mmCIF file of C-alpha atoms and ligand atoms in Angstrom:
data_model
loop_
_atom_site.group_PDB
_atom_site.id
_atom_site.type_symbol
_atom_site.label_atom_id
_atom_site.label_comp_id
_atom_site.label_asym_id
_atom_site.label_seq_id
_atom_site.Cartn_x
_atom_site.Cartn_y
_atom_site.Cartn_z
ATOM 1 C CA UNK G 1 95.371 113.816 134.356
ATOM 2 C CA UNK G 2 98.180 110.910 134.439
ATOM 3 C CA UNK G 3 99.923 109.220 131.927
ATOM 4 C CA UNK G 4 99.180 105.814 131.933
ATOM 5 C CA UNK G 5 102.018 102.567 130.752
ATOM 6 C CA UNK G 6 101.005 100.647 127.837
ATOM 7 C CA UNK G 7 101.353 96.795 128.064
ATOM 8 C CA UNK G 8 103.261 95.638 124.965
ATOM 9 C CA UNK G 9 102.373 92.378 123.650
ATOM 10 C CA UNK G 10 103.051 89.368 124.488
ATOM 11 C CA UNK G 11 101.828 90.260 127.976
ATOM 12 C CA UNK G 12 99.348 87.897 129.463
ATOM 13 C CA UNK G 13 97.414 90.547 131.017
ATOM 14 C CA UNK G 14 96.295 91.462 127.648
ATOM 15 C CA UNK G 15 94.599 88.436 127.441
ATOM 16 C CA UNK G 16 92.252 89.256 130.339
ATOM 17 C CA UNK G 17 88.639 89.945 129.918
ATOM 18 C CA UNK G 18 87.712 92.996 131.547
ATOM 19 C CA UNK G 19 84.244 93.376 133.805
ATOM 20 C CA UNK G 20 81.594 95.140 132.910
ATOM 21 C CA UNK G 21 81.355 98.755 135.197
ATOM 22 C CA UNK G 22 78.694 98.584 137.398
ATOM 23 C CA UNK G 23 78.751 102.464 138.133
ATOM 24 C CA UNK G 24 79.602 105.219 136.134
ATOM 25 C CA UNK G 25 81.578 107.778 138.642
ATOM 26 C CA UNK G 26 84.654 109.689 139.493
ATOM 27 C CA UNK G 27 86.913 107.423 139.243
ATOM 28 C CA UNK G 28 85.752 105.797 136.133
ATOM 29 C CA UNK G 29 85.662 109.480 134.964
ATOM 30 C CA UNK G 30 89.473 109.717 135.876
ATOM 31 C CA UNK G 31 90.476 106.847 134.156
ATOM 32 C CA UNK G 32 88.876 107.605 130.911
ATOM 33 C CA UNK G 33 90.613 111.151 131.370
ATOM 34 C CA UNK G 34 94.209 109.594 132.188
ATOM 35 C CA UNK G 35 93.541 107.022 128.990
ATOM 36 C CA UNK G 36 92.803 110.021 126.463
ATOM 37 C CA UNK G 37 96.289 111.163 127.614
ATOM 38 C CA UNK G 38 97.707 108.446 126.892
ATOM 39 C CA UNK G 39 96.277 107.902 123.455
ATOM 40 C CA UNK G 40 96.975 110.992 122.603
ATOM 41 C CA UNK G 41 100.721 111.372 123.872
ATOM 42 C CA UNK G 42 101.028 107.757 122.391
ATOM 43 C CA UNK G 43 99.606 109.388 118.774
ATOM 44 C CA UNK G 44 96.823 106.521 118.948
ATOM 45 C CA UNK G 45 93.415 106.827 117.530
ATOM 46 C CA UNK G 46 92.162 104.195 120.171
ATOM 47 C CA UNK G 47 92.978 103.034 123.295
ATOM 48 C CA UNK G 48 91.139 100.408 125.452
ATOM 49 C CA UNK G 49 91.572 99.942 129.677
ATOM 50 C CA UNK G 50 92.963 96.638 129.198
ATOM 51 C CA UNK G 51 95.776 98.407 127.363
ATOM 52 C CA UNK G 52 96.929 99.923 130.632
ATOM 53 C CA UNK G 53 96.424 96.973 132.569
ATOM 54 C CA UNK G 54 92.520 98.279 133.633
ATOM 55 C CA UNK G 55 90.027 95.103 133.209
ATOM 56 C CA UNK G 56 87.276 96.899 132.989
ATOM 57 C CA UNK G 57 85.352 97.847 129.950
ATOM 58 C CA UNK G 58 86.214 101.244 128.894
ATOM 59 C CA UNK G 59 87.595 102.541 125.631
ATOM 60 C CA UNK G 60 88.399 106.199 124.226
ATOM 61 C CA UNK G 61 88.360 106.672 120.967
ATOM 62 C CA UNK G 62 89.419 109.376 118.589
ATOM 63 C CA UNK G 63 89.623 109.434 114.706
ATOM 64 C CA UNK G 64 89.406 112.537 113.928
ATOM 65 C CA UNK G 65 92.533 114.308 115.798
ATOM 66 C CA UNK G 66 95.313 115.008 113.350
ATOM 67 C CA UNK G 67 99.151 114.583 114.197
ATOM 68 C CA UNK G 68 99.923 117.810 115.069
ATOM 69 C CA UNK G 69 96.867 117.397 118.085
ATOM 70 C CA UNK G 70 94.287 119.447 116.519
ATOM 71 C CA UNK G 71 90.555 118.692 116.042
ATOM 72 C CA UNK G 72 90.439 116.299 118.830
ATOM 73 C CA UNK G 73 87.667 114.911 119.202
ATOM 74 C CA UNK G 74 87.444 112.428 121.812
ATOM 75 C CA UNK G 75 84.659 109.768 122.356
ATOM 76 C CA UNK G 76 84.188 107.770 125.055
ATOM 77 C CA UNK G 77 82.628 103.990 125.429
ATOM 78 C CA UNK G 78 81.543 102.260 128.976
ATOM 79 C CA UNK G 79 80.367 98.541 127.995
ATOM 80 C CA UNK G 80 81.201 99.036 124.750
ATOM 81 C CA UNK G 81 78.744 96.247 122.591
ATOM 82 C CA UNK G 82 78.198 95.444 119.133
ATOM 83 C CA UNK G 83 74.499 95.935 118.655
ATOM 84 C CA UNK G 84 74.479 95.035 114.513
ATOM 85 C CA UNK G 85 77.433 93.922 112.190
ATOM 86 C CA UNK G 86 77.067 94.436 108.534
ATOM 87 C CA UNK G 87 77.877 91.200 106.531
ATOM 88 C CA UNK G 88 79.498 93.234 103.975
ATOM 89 C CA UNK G 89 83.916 93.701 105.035
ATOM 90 C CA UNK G 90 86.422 96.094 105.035
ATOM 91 C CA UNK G 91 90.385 95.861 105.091
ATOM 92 C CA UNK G 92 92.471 97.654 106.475
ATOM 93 C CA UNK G 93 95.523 97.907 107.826
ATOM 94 C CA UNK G 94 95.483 97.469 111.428
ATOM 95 C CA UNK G 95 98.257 98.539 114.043
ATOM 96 C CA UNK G 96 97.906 98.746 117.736
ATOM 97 C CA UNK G 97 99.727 100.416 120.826
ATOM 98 C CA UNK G 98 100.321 97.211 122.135
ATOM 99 C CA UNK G 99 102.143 95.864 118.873
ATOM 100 C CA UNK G 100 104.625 98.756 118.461
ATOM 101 C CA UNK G 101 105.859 98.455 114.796
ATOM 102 C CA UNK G 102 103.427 95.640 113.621
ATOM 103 C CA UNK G 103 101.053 96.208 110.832
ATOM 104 C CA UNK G 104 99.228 93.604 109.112
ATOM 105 C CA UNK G 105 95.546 93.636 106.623
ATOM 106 C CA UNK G 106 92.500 92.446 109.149
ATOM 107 C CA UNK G 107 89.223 91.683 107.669
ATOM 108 C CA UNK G 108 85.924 93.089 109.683
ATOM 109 C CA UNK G 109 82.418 93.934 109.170
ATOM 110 C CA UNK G 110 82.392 97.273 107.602
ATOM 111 C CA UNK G 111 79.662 98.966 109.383
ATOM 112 C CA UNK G 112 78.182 98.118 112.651
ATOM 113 C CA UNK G 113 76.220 99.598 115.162
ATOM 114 C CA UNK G 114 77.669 99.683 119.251
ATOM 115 C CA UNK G 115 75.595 100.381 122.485
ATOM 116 C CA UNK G 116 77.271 101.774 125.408
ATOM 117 C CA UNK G 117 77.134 104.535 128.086
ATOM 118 C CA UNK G 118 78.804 107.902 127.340
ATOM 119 C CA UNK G 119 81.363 109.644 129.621
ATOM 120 C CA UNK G 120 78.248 110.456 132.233
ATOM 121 C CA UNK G 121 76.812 107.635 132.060
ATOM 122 C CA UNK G 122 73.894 107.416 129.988
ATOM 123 C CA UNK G 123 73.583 105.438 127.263
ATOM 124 C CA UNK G 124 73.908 106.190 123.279
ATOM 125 C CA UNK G 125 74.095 103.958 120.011
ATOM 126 C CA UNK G 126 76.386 105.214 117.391
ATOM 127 C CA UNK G 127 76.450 103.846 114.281
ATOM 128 C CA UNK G 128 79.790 103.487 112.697
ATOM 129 C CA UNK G 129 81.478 103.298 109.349
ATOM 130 C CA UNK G 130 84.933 103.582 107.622
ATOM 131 C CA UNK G 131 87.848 103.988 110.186
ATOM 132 C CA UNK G 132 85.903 104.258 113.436
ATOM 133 C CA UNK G 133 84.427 100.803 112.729
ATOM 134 C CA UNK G 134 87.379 99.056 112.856
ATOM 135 C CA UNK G 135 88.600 101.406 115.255
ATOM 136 C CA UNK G 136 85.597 100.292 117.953
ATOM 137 C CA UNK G 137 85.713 96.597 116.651
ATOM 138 C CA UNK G 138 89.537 96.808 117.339
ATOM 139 C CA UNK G 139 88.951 97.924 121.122
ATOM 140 C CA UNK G 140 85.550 95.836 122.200
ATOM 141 C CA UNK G 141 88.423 93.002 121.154
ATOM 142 C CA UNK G 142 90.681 94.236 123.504
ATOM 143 C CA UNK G 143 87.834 94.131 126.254
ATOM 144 C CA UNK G 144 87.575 90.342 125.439
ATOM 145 C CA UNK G 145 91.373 89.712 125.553
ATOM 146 C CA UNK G 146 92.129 89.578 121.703
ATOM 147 C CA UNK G 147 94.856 91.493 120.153
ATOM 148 C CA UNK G 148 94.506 92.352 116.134
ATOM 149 C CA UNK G 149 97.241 89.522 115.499
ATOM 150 C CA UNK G 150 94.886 86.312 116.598
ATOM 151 C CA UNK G 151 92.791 87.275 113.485
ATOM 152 C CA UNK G 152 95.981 87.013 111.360
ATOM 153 C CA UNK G 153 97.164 83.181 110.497
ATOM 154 C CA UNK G 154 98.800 81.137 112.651
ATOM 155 C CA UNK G 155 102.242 81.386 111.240
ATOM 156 C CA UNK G 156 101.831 85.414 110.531
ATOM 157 C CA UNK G 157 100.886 85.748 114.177
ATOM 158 C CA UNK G 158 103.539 83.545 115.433
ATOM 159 C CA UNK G 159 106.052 85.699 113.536
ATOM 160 C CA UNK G 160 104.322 89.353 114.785
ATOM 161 C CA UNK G 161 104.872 88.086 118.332
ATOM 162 C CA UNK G 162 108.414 86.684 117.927
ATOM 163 C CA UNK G 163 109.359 89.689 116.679
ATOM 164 C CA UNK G 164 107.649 91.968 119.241
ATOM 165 C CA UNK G 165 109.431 89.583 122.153
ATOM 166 C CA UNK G 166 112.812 89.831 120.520
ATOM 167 C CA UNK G 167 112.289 93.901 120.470
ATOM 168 C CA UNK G 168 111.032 93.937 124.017
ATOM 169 C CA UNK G 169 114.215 92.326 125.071
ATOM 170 C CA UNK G 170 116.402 94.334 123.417
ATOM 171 C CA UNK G 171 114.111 97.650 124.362
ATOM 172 C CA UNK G 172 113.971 98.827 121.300
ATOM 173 C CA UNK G 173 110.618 101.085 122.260
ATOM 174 C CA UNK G 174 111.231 102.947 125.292
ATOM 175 C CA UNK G 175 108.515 102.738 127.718
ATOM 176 C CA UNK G 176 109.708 106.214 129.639
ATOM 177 C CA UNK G 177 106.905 107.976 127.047
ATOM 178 C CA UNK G 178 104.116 105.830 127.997
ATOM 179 C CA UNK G 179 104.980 107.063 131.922
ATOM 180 C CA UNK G 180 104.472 109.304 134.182
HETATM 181 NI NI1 NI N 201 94.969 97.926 119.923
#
């Protein structure tokens, strides 16, 4: 397994929309593999491909894994799609690899239910609630180019992403963990 680097917004290539995988194999296999790494060495509880400048639609997910790297346990979306939203929300406070340092309150359904294809291929619905909710909502975004600051307000958004430029330039965040 590999270490993959993290884009850190504002990157354009975030704002791709990544293809639907045609066939679940090896190397999709791999990549899900080398993006668990990641997540975890990155202390994430999500990660999608688009993250680590892969456009297609994969996203590993784990909520359950504490800090110290015990009770992992991983799951794994391929086409990732949102089957049934509930009307009813949920806040929370949302942070994201790509935003290093930037939290702010995003409002989403509060359950919903998500088709995709497990790590071998075949295909599962989960439904989800609390935490992992967001958590999948949060990714499937990613796969469609969105970052959890265009649901904030213009001028909140503007500021998250002025600051997160100003930091880049000045490398505050190191990317050396997020490599090889
Ligand atoms: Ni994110």
């Amino acid at each position: 397994m590999a270490r993959l680097k993290i884009l850190m917004a504002p990157d354009a290539r975030l704002k791709k929309v990544a293809e639907k995988v045609e066939k679940v194999d090896e190397s999709i296999q791999k990549i899900l593999d080398d993006m668990l790494e990641t997540m975890y060495a990155a202390n994430g509880i999500g990660l999608a491909a688009t993250q680590v400048d892969i456009h297609k639609r994969l996203v590993v997910i784990d909520v359950e894994c504490d800090e110290n790297g015990m009770n992992k346990k991983p799951l794994y979306f391929i086409n990732p799609e949102l089957v049934k939203t509930s009307d009813d929300l949920n806040v929370y406070q949302e942070g994201c690899l790509s935003l290093p340092n930037a939290f702010d309150e995003v409002e989403r359904p509060a359950t919903c239910t998500v088709k995709a294809l497990d790590y071998n291929g075949k295909e599962f619905t989960m439904d989800c609630e609390g935490l992992l909710a967001t958590c999948i909502q949060h990714e499937i975004d990613h796969l469609d180019g969105i970052i959890f600051a265009d649901h904030l307000s213009r001028l909140k958004r503007t500021r998250m992403l002025t600051k997160l430029e100003k930091s880049k330039k000045r490398k505050e965040y190191s990317d050396e963990i997020f490599q090889y």
